[in-house]
Short mmCIF file of C-alpha atoms and ligand atoms in Angstrom, two decimals:
data_model
loop_
_atom_site.label_atom_id
_atom_site.label_comp_id
_atom_site.label_asym_id
_atom_site.label_seq_id
_atom_site.Cartn_x
_atom_site.Cartn_y
_atom_site.Cartn_z
CA UNK Z 680 55.31 -85.18 -0.12
CA UNK Z 681 53.05 -85.59 -3.03
CA UNK Z 682 52.74 -83.53 -6.11
CA UNK Z 683 49.46 -83.36 -7.96
CA UNK Z 684 48.94 -86.54 -9.97
CA UNK Z 685 49.87 -86.04 -13.57
CA UNK Z 686 47.01 -86.71 -15.88
CA UNK Z 687 49.31 -86.83 -18.85
CA UNK Z 688 50.95 -89.91 -17.45
CA UNK Z 689 47.64 -91.58 -17.10
CA UNK Z 690 47.68 -93.72 -20.16
CA UNK Z 691 51.14 -94.92 -19.43
CA UNK Z 692 50.29 -96.45 -16.11
CA UNK Z 693 47.56 -96.33 -13.57
CA UNK Z 694 47.75 -93.15 -11.59
CA UNK Z 695 45.16 -91.50 -9.47
CA UNK Z 696 44.55 -88.22 -11.08
CA UNK Z 697 41.13 -87.10 -10.21
CA UNK Z 698 40.20 -85.92 -13.54
CA UNK Z 699 37.61 -84.18 -15.32
CA UNK Z 700 34.17 -85.07 -16.25
CA UNK Z 701 30.76 -85.27 -17.59
CA UNK Z 702 28.53 -87.37 -19.57
CA UNK Z 703 25.93 -88.42 -21.70
CA UNK Z 704 23.98 -91.38 -21.98
CA UNK Z 705 23.04 -93.84 -24.39
CA UNK Z 706 19.49 -92.82 -24.52
CA UNK Z 707 20.55 -91.76 -27.88
CA UNK Z 708 18.32 -93.68 -30.02
CA UNK Z 709 14.95 -93.20 -28.59
CA UNK Z 710 14.29 -90.25 -30.80
CA UNK Z 711 14.58 -92.28 -33.96
CA UNK Z 712 12.28 -94.82 -35.41
CA UNK Z 713 13.52 -98.25 -34.52
CA UNK Z 714 13.97 -99.21 -38.13
CA UNK Z 715 16.50 -96.47 -38.56
CA UNK Z 716 18.60 -98.13 -35.93
CA UNK Z 717 18.53 -101.45 -37.69
CA UNK Z 718 20.78 -101.28 -40.69
CA UNK Z 719 20.75 -105.03 -41.16
CA UNK Z 720 17.01 -105.19 -41.44
CA UNK Z 721 17.05 -102.14 -43.64
CA UNK Z 722 19.88 -103.60 -45.66
CA UNK Z 723 18.04 -106.87 -46.01
CA UNK Z 724 15.23 -105.00 -47.71
CA UNK Z 725 17.61 -104.58 -50.60
CA UNK Z 726 18.91 -107.29 -52.79
CA UNK Z 727 22.25 -108.79 -51.87
CA UNK Z 728 23.87 -106.81 -54.65
CA UNK Z 729 22.49 -103.58 -53.30
CA UNK Z 730 23.83 -104.38 -49.87
CA UNK Z 731 27.25 -105.07 -51.30
CA UNK Z 732 27.11 -101.85 -53.26
CA UNK Z 733 26.19 -99.94 -50.13
CA UNK Z 734 29.03 -101.60 -48.27
CA UNK Z 735 31.44 -100.77 -51.06
CA UNK Z 736 30.23 -97.19 -51.00
CA UNK Z 737 31.10 -97.09 -47.33
CA UNK Z 738 34.74 -97.28 -48.34
CA UNK Z 739 36.56 -94.03 -48.83
CA UNK Z 740 37.49 -93.49 -52.43
CA UNK Z 741 41.23 -93.95 -52.02
CA UNK Z 742 42.74 -96.92 -53.79
CA UNK Z 743 42.69 -100.20 -51.97
CA UNK Z 744 46.42 -100.72 -52.24
CA UNK Z 745 47.09 -97.47 -50.44
CA UNK Z 746 45.37 -99.01 -47.45
CA UNK Z 747 48.23 -101.38 -46.88
CA UNK Z 748 50.94 -98.78 -46.69
CA UNK Z 749 51.16 -96.04 -44.14
CA UNK Z 750 51.80 -93.01 -46.28
CA UNK Z 751 52.57 -90.51 -43.57
CA UNK Z 752 55.67 -92.12 -42.21
CA UNK Z 753 54.09 -92.89 -38.86
CA UNK Z 754 51.96 -95.58 -37.38
CA UNK Z 755 48.26 -94.97 -37.26
CA UNK Z 756 46.99 -94.59 -33.72
CA UNK Z 757 43.44 -94.73 -32.46
CA UNK Z 758 42.02 -94.18 -29.00
CA UNK Z 759 38.84 -96.18 -28.58
CA UNK Z 760 36.90 -94.83 -25.61
CA UNK Z 761 34.24 -97.24 -24.41
CA UNK Z 762 31.64 -95.14 -22.60
CA UNK Z 763 30.34 -97.05 -19.64
CA UNK Z 764 29.36 -96.64 -16.00
CA UNK Z 765 31.38 -97.39 -12.87
CA UNK Z 766 29.02 -100.12 -11.69
CA UNK Z 767 29.44 -102.25 -14.82
CA UNK Z 768 32.54 -104.16 -13.72
CA UNK Z 769 31.71 -107.48 -15.28
CA UNK Z 770 30.72 -105.94 -18.59
CA UNK Z 771 34.04 -104.09 -18.67
CA UNK Z 772 35.87 -107.31 -18.06
CA UNK Z 773 34.12 -108.98 -20.96
CA UNK Z 774 34.83 -106.05 -23.27
CA UNK Z 775 38.44 -105.93 -22.10
CA UNK Z 776 38.94 -109.57 -23.10
CA UNK Z 777 37.04 -109.18 -26.35
CA UNK Z 778 39.43 -106.42 -27.45
CA UNK Z 779 42.60 -107.84 -25.93
CA UNK Z 780 42.15 -110.99 -28.01
CA UNK Z 781 42.02 -108.85 -31.13
CA UNK Z 782 45.43 -107.32 -30.50
CA UNK Z 783 47.13 -109.68 -32.91
CA UNK Z 784 50.52 -109.10 -34.47
CA UNK Z 785 48.73 -108.19 -37.70
CA UNK Z 786 46.63 -105.58 -35.96
CA UNK Z 787 49.57 -104.14 -34.09
CA UNK Z 788 51.47 -103.94 -37.32
CA UNK Z 789 48.69 -101.92 -38.88
CA UNK Z 790 47.86 -99.53 -36.07
CA UNK Z 791 48.07 -98.83 -32.43
CA UNK Z 792 44.59 -99.23 -30.98
CA UNK Z 793 44.29 -98.25 -27.34
CA UNK Z 794 40.98 -99.29 -25.81
CA UNK Z 795 40.09 -97.32 -22.69
CA UNK Z 796 36.96 -97.14 -20.55
CA UNK Z 797 35.52 -93.68 -20.08
CA UNK Z 798 33.71 -93.28 -16.77
CA UNK Z 799 32.20 -90.34 -14.98
CA UNK Z 800 33.61 -89.83 -11.51
CA UNK Z 801 30.17 -89.14 -10.09
CA UNK Z 802 28.31 -90.77 -8.58
CA UNK Z 803 30.86 -93.20 -7.25
CA UNK Z 804 29.52 -95.27 -4.34
CA UNK Z 805 32.30 -96.80 -2.24
CA UNK Z 806 32.06 -100.32 -3.62
CA UNK Z 807 32.29 -99.08 -7.20
CA UNK Z 808 35.14 -96.78 -6.26
CA UNK Z 809 37.04 -99.72 -4.81
CA UNK Z 810 36.54 -101.91 -7.86
CA UNK Z 811 37.32 -99.13 -10.30
CA UNK Z 812 40.50 -98.38 -8.35
CA UNK Z 813 41.49 -102.04 -8.60
CA UNK Z 814 40.89 -102.05 -12.33
CA UNK Z 815 42.95 -98.93 -12.79
CA UNK Z 816 45.82 -100.46 -10.92
CA UNK Z 817 45.56 -103.84 -12.57
CA UNK Z 818 44.89 -102.77 -16.15
CA UNK Z 819 45.51 -99.04 -16.42
CA UNK Z 820 42.71 -98.74 -18.93
CA UNK Z 821 40.15 -96.62 -17.09
CA UNK Z 822 39.82 -92.91 -17.79
CA UNK Z 823 37.87 -91.03 -15.13
CA UNK Z 824 36.16 -87.86 -16.20
CA UNK Z 825 34.79 -85.10 -14.04
CA UNK Z 826 31.17 -85.65 -14.91
CA UNK Z 827 27.91 -87.06 -13.64
CA UNK Z 828 26.37 -90.17 -15.12
CA UNK Z 829 23.13 -88.57 -16.19
CA UNK Z 830 21.56 -88.97 -19.56
CA UNK Z 831 22.38 -86.17 -21.94
CA UNK Z 832 24.25 -84.23 -19.33
CA UNK Z 833 27.27 -83.65 -21.47
CA UNK Z 834 29.49 -86.71 -20.91
CA UNK Z 835 30.39 -86.80 -24.56
CA UNK Z 836 31.38 -83.15 -24.43
CA UNK Z 837 33.56 -83.73 -21.39
CA UNK Z 838 35.13 -86.81 -22.94
CA UNK Z 839 36.31 -85.03 -26.06
CA UNK Z 840 36.95 -81.66 -24.47
CA UNK Z 841 39.10 -83.03 -21.66
CA UNK Z 842 41.15 -85.51 -23.66
CA UNK Z 843 43.75 -83.06 -24.99
CA UNK Z 844 44.72 -81.92 -21.49
CA UNK Z 845 44.42 -85.42 -20.08
CA UNK Z 846 46.63 -87.00 -22.71
CA UNK Z 847 49.16 -84.24 -22.96
CA UNK Z 848 52.15 -85.53 -24.86
CA UNK Z 849 51.23 -89.18 -24.39
CA UNK Z 850 50.34 -91.46 -27.23
CA UNK Z 851 51.82 -92.19 -30.60
CA UNK Z 852 50.05 -90.01 -33.13
CA UNK Z 853 51.95 -89.70 -36.33
CA UNK Z 854 51.65 -85.92 -36.41
CA UNK Z 855 53.30 -83.25 -34.28
CA UNK Z 856 51.78 -82.97 -30.85
CA UNK Z 857 49.04 -85.40 -31.71
CA UNK Z 858 48.60 -88.10 -29.08
CA UNK Z 859 46.34 -90.02 -31.45
CA UNK Z 860 45.34 -89.68 -35.06
CA UNK Z 861 41.75 -90.56 -34.24
CA UNK Z 862 39.54 -90.69 -31.18
CA UNK Z 863 36.52 -92.95 -31.08
CA UNK Z 864 33.53 -92.90 -28.80
CA UNK Z 865 31.80 -96.24 -28.62
CA UNK Z 866 28.96 -97.60 -26.51
CA UNK Z 867 29.51 -100.43 -24.06
CA UNK Z 868 26.90 -102.45 -25.92
CA UNK Z 869 28.84 -102.31 -29.17
CA UNK Z 870 31.34 -104.95 -30.26
CA UNK Z 871 33.96 -103.64 -32.67
CA UNK Z 872 36.07 -105.67 -35.02
CA UNK Z 873 39.26 -103.73 -34.66
CA UNK Z 874 40.88 -104.99 -37.86
CA UNK Z 875 37.93 -103.78 -39.94
CA UNK Z 876 37.92 -100.47 -38.08
CA UNK Z 877 41.62 -99.97 -38.73
CA UNK Z 878 41.40 -101.04 -42.34
CA UNK Z 879 38.79 -98.37 -43.06
CA UNK Z 880 40.51 -95.66 -41.02
CA UNK Z 881 43.82 -96.23 -42.78
CA UNK Z 882 42.16 -95.06 -45.95
CA UNK Z 883 40.31 -92.16 -44.35
CA UNK Z 884 41.49 -88.54 -44.24
CA UNK Z 885 43.56 -87.82 -41.14
CA UNK Z 886 42.09 -84.37 -40.60
CA UNK Z 887 38.67 -82.78 -40.36
CA UNK Z 888 37.22 -86.28 -40.41
CA UNK Z 889 34.00 -87.66 -38.90
CA UNK Z 890 33.37 -91.37 -39.30
CA UNK Z 891 30.47 -93.59 -38.33
CA UNK Z 892 27.05 -94.77 -39.35
CA UNK Z 893 25.59 -91.59 -40.78
CA UNK Z 894 21.97 -90.63 -40.92
CA UNK Z 895 20.46 -90.66 -43.42
CA UNK Z 896 22.17 -93.93 -44.30
CA UNK Z 897 22.29 -93.25 -48.01
CA UNK Z 898 23.91 -89.84 -47.62
CA UNK Z 899 27.48 -90.92 -48.29
CA UNK Z 900 29.02 -87.46 -48.55
CA UNK Z 901 27.60 -85.32 -45.79
CA UNK Z 902 25.31 -87.05 -43.32
CA UNK Z 903 24.34 -84.50 -40.64
CA UNK Z 904 25.43 -86.82 -37.84
CA UNK Z 905 26.72 -90.26 -37.01
CA UNK Z 906 24.82 -92.65 -34.72
CA UNK Z 907 26.06 -92.86 -31.15
CA UNK Z 908 26.78 -96.60 -31.24
CA UNK Z 909 30.29 -95.69 -32.34
CA UNK Z 910 31.90 -92.80 -34.20
CA UNK Z 911 35.36 -91.43 -34.79
CA UNK Z 912 36.82 -87.93 -34.95
CA UNK Z 913 40.23 -86.94 -36.21
CA UNK Z 914 42.44 -85.37 -33.54
CA UNK Z 915 42.14 -81.83 -34.92
CA UNK Z 916 38.39 -81.98 -34.32
CA UNK Z 917 38.92 -83.18 -30.75
CA UNK Z 918 41.15 -80.15 -30.22
CA UNK Z 919 38.55 -77.91 -31.79
CA UNK Z 920 35.84 -79.22 -29.44
CA UNK Z 921 38.11 -78.56 -26.47
CA UNK Z 922 38.73 -74.98 -27.59
CA UNK Z 923 35.33 -73.94 -28.91
CA UNK Z 924 33.12 -71.65 -26.82
CA UNK Z 925 30.17 -72.45 -29.04
CA UNK Z 926 30.54 -76.15 -28.32
CA UNK Z 927 30.92 -75.55 -24.60
CA UNK Z 928 27.70 -73.54 -24.57
CA UNK Z 929 25.89 -76.35 -26.37
CA UNK Z 930 27.43 -79.23 -24.47
CA UNK Z 931 24.18 -80.91 -23.50
CA UNK Z 932 21.72 -82.81 -25.59
CA UNK Z 933 21.13 -86.15 -27.26
CA UNK Z 934 24.76 -86.94 -27.72
CA UNK Z 935 25.03 -88.17 -31.25
CA UNK Z 936 22.78 -85.53 -32.81
CA UNK Z 937 24.49 -82.91 -30.66
CA UNK Z 938 27.92 -83.88 -31.96
CA UNK Z 939 26.66 -83.44 -35.51
CA UNK Z 940 25.18 -80.07 -34.61
CA UNK Z 941 28.50 -78.79 -33.23
CA UNK Z 942 30.39 -79.85 -36.31
CA UNK Z 943 27.75 -78.50 -38.70
CA UNK Z 944 27.47 -75.17 -36.94
CA UNK Z 945 31.23 -74.87 -36.73
CA UNK Z 946 31.66 -75.67 -40.42
CA UNK Z 947 33.78 -78.66 -39.45
CA UNK Z 948 34.19 -82.25 -40.57
CA UNK Z 949 34.33 -81.67 -44.30
CA UNK Z 950 35.41 -85.28 -44.56
CA UNK Z 951 32.63 -87.62 -43.54
CA UNK Z 952 32.91 -91.36 -43.84
CA UNK Z 953 29.56 -93.11 -43.64
CA UNK Z 954 30.17 -96.78 -42.88
CA UNK Z 955 26.55 -97.84 -43.15
CA UNK Z 956 25.68 -100.74 -43.18
CA UNK Z 957 28.87 -102.12 -41.65
CA UNK Z 958 27.98 -101.21 -38.05
CA UNK Z 959 24.46 -102.26 -37.15
CA UNK Z 960 22.12 -103.41 -34.43
CA UNK Z 961 22.17 -107.05 -33.34
CA UNK Z 962 19.48 -109.04 -35.10
CA UNK Z 963 19.94 -112.64 -34.01
CA UNK Z 964 22.32 -115.53 -33.49
CA UNK Z 965 22.38 -116.95 -36.99
CA UNK Z 966 25.08 -116.38 -39.54
CA UNK Z 967 22.65 -114.46 -41.76
CA UNK Z 968 22.14 -111.95 -38.97
CA UNK Z 969 25.71 -110.69 -39.30
CA UNK Z 970 27.36 -109.02 -42.25
CA UNK Z 971 30.59 -110.45 -43.56
CA UNK Z 972 32.41 -107.13 -43.50
CA UNK Z 973 31.09 -106.08 -40.12
CA UNK Z 974 32.88 -103.26 -38.35
CA UNK Z 975 30.62 -103.27 -35.29
CA UNK Z 976 27.52 -104.86 -33.78
CA UNK Z 977 25.36 -102.75 -31.47
CA UNK Z 978 22.58 -103.42 -28.96
CA UNK Z 979 24.57 -106.08 -27.13
CA UNK Z 980 22.88 -105.43 -23.83
CA UNK Z 981 22.33 -108.99 -22.66
CA UNK Z 982 25.21 -111.37 -22.13
CA UNK Z 983 23.66 -113.91 -24.49
CA UNK Z 984 23.92 -111.42 -27.35
CA UNK Z 985 27.61 -111.00 -26.63
CA UNK Z 986 27.91 -114.78 -26.62
CA UNK Z 987 26.25 -115.08 -30.03
CA UNK Z 988 28.32 -112.29 -31.51
CA UNK Z 989 31.64 -113.50 -30.12
CA UNK Z 990 30.87 -117.01 -31.32
CA UNK Z 991 29.96 -115.81 -34.79
CA UNK Z 992 33.24 -113.97 -35.15
CA UNK Z 993 35.15 -116.97 -33.88
CA UNK Z 994 36.31 -115.34 -30.67
CA UNK Z 995 35.17 -118.35 -28.66
CA UNK Z 996 35.80 -122.06 -28.93
CA UNK Z 997 33.16 -124.74 -28.90
CA UNK Z 998 35.57 -127.09 -27.22
CA UNK Z 999 34.54 -126.82 -23.62
CA UNK Z 1000 35.54 -130.30 -22.56
CA UNK Z 1001 37.07 -130.39 -19.11
CA UNK Z 1002 40.64 -129.18 -19.27
CA UNK Z 1003 43.18 -131.87 -20.03
CA UNK Z 1004 40.73 -134.29 -21.61
CA UNK Z 1005 41.83 -135.48 -24.99
CA UNK Z 1006 43.09 -132.20 -26.33
CA UNK Z 1007 45.46 -133.05 -29.09
C1 NAG N 1134 34.52 -80.96 -11.63
O1 NAG N 1134 33.41 -80.29 -12.12
C2 NAG N 1134 32.77 -79.49 -11.16
C3 NAG N 1134 31.46 -78.98 -11.73
O2 NAG N 1134 31.49 -78.93 -13.11
C4 NAG N 1134 33.71 -78.37 -10.74
O3 NAG N 1134 33.10 -77.55 -9.79
C5 NAG N 1134 34.97 -79.01 -10.16
O4 NAG N 1134 35.91 -78.01 -9.85
C6 NAG N 1134 35.58 -79.99 -11.13
N1 NAG N 1134 36.65 -80.71 -10.48
C7 NAG N 1134 37.85 -80.84 -11.02
C8 NAG N 1134 38.83 -81.67 -10.24
O5 NAG N 1134 38.15 -80.35 -12.07
C1 NAG N 1135 34.95 -118.80 -38.37
O1 NAG N 1135 35.70 -119.95 -38.61
C2 NAG N 1135 35.15 -120.82 -39.61
C3 NAG N 1135 35.96 -122.10 -39.65
O2 NAG N 1135 37.33 -121.81 -39.76
C4 NAG N 1135 35.12 -120.08 -40.94
O3 NAG N 1135 34.57 -120.89 -41.93
C5 NAG N 1135 34.30 -118.82 -40.79
O4 NAG N 1135 34.35 -118.07 -41.99
C6 NAG N 1135 34.82 -117.97 -39.63
N1 NAG N 1135 33.87 -116.90 -39.43
C7 NAG N 1135 34.23 -115.61 -39.46
C8 NAG N 1135 33.14 -114.62 -39.28
O5 NAG N 1135 35.38 -115.25 -39.64
#
């Protein structure tokens, strides 16, 4: 006999809980002038010193040394939810490797970063269902939500609102009943440097916190919203989203602006961390097209852009001689 699959065990191992739902899409940016989505080009309008100053301003004010010591007695934990679609198997595989290779001893010593793929359960044609089921069994890193993959149909709402029930007591958040300290939503065309992400989050407030590339870029204290390429909420805000009737009523809309609207209307997220210009749209393959203290690169839609970005950050090797030849 079978009991209902337990969603709370989901992160621990692949199970088959048919979970919850909905979605959003990454149409996000079309409502903004392209230049607003291009921090590097915007940043390059400034002098180098200005760019460095802006980057420095992206750091929370806490002292740098505090960053190296967990001050709450527990290990920092972050759920990174990569929002993608069932059909994108090969892209998921690339992203899976890109993040697995970043799980170094140093990173694991600094934080627990669980990367999961957030998919809507509908539509799920049979071939996608089969492949997704394989991935869940093989990797256990796919979260299925009860939603439809339609632009602006509320996937982001479902993602945050369903996580508390889905995760239950799982996870390793340092606070009571907190499966994670932070939950991130990131696009599947964004490459994150997890060490830089962790380093900035370690110094960020653990509660009432909203982190990302804020618009307007130069509003360091209270940008109305963070761009959808990748943003982070503290766990208390995830709980609040799950419990709020106001948010449920306003679930749909351009997802990144909508998130800001919920928090603003609810008087939430007093702590906002604007990481502009450290997460930005892909500009090109040359070294000058990437910032040294990059947290994320966005607009990696084509494989070649992933190749350039992974190569720049030394995730790949140039040595592609046939295996066994002259490696010393
Ligand atoms: C999924 O969502 C639909 C519509 O929102 C709802 O009718 C259905 O009961 C949900 N299924 C589950 C398993 O929660
Ligand atoms: C990649 O490796 C080279 C050679 O070790 C180094 O000079 C460069 O700074 C590295 N690039 C990045 C982005 O870490």
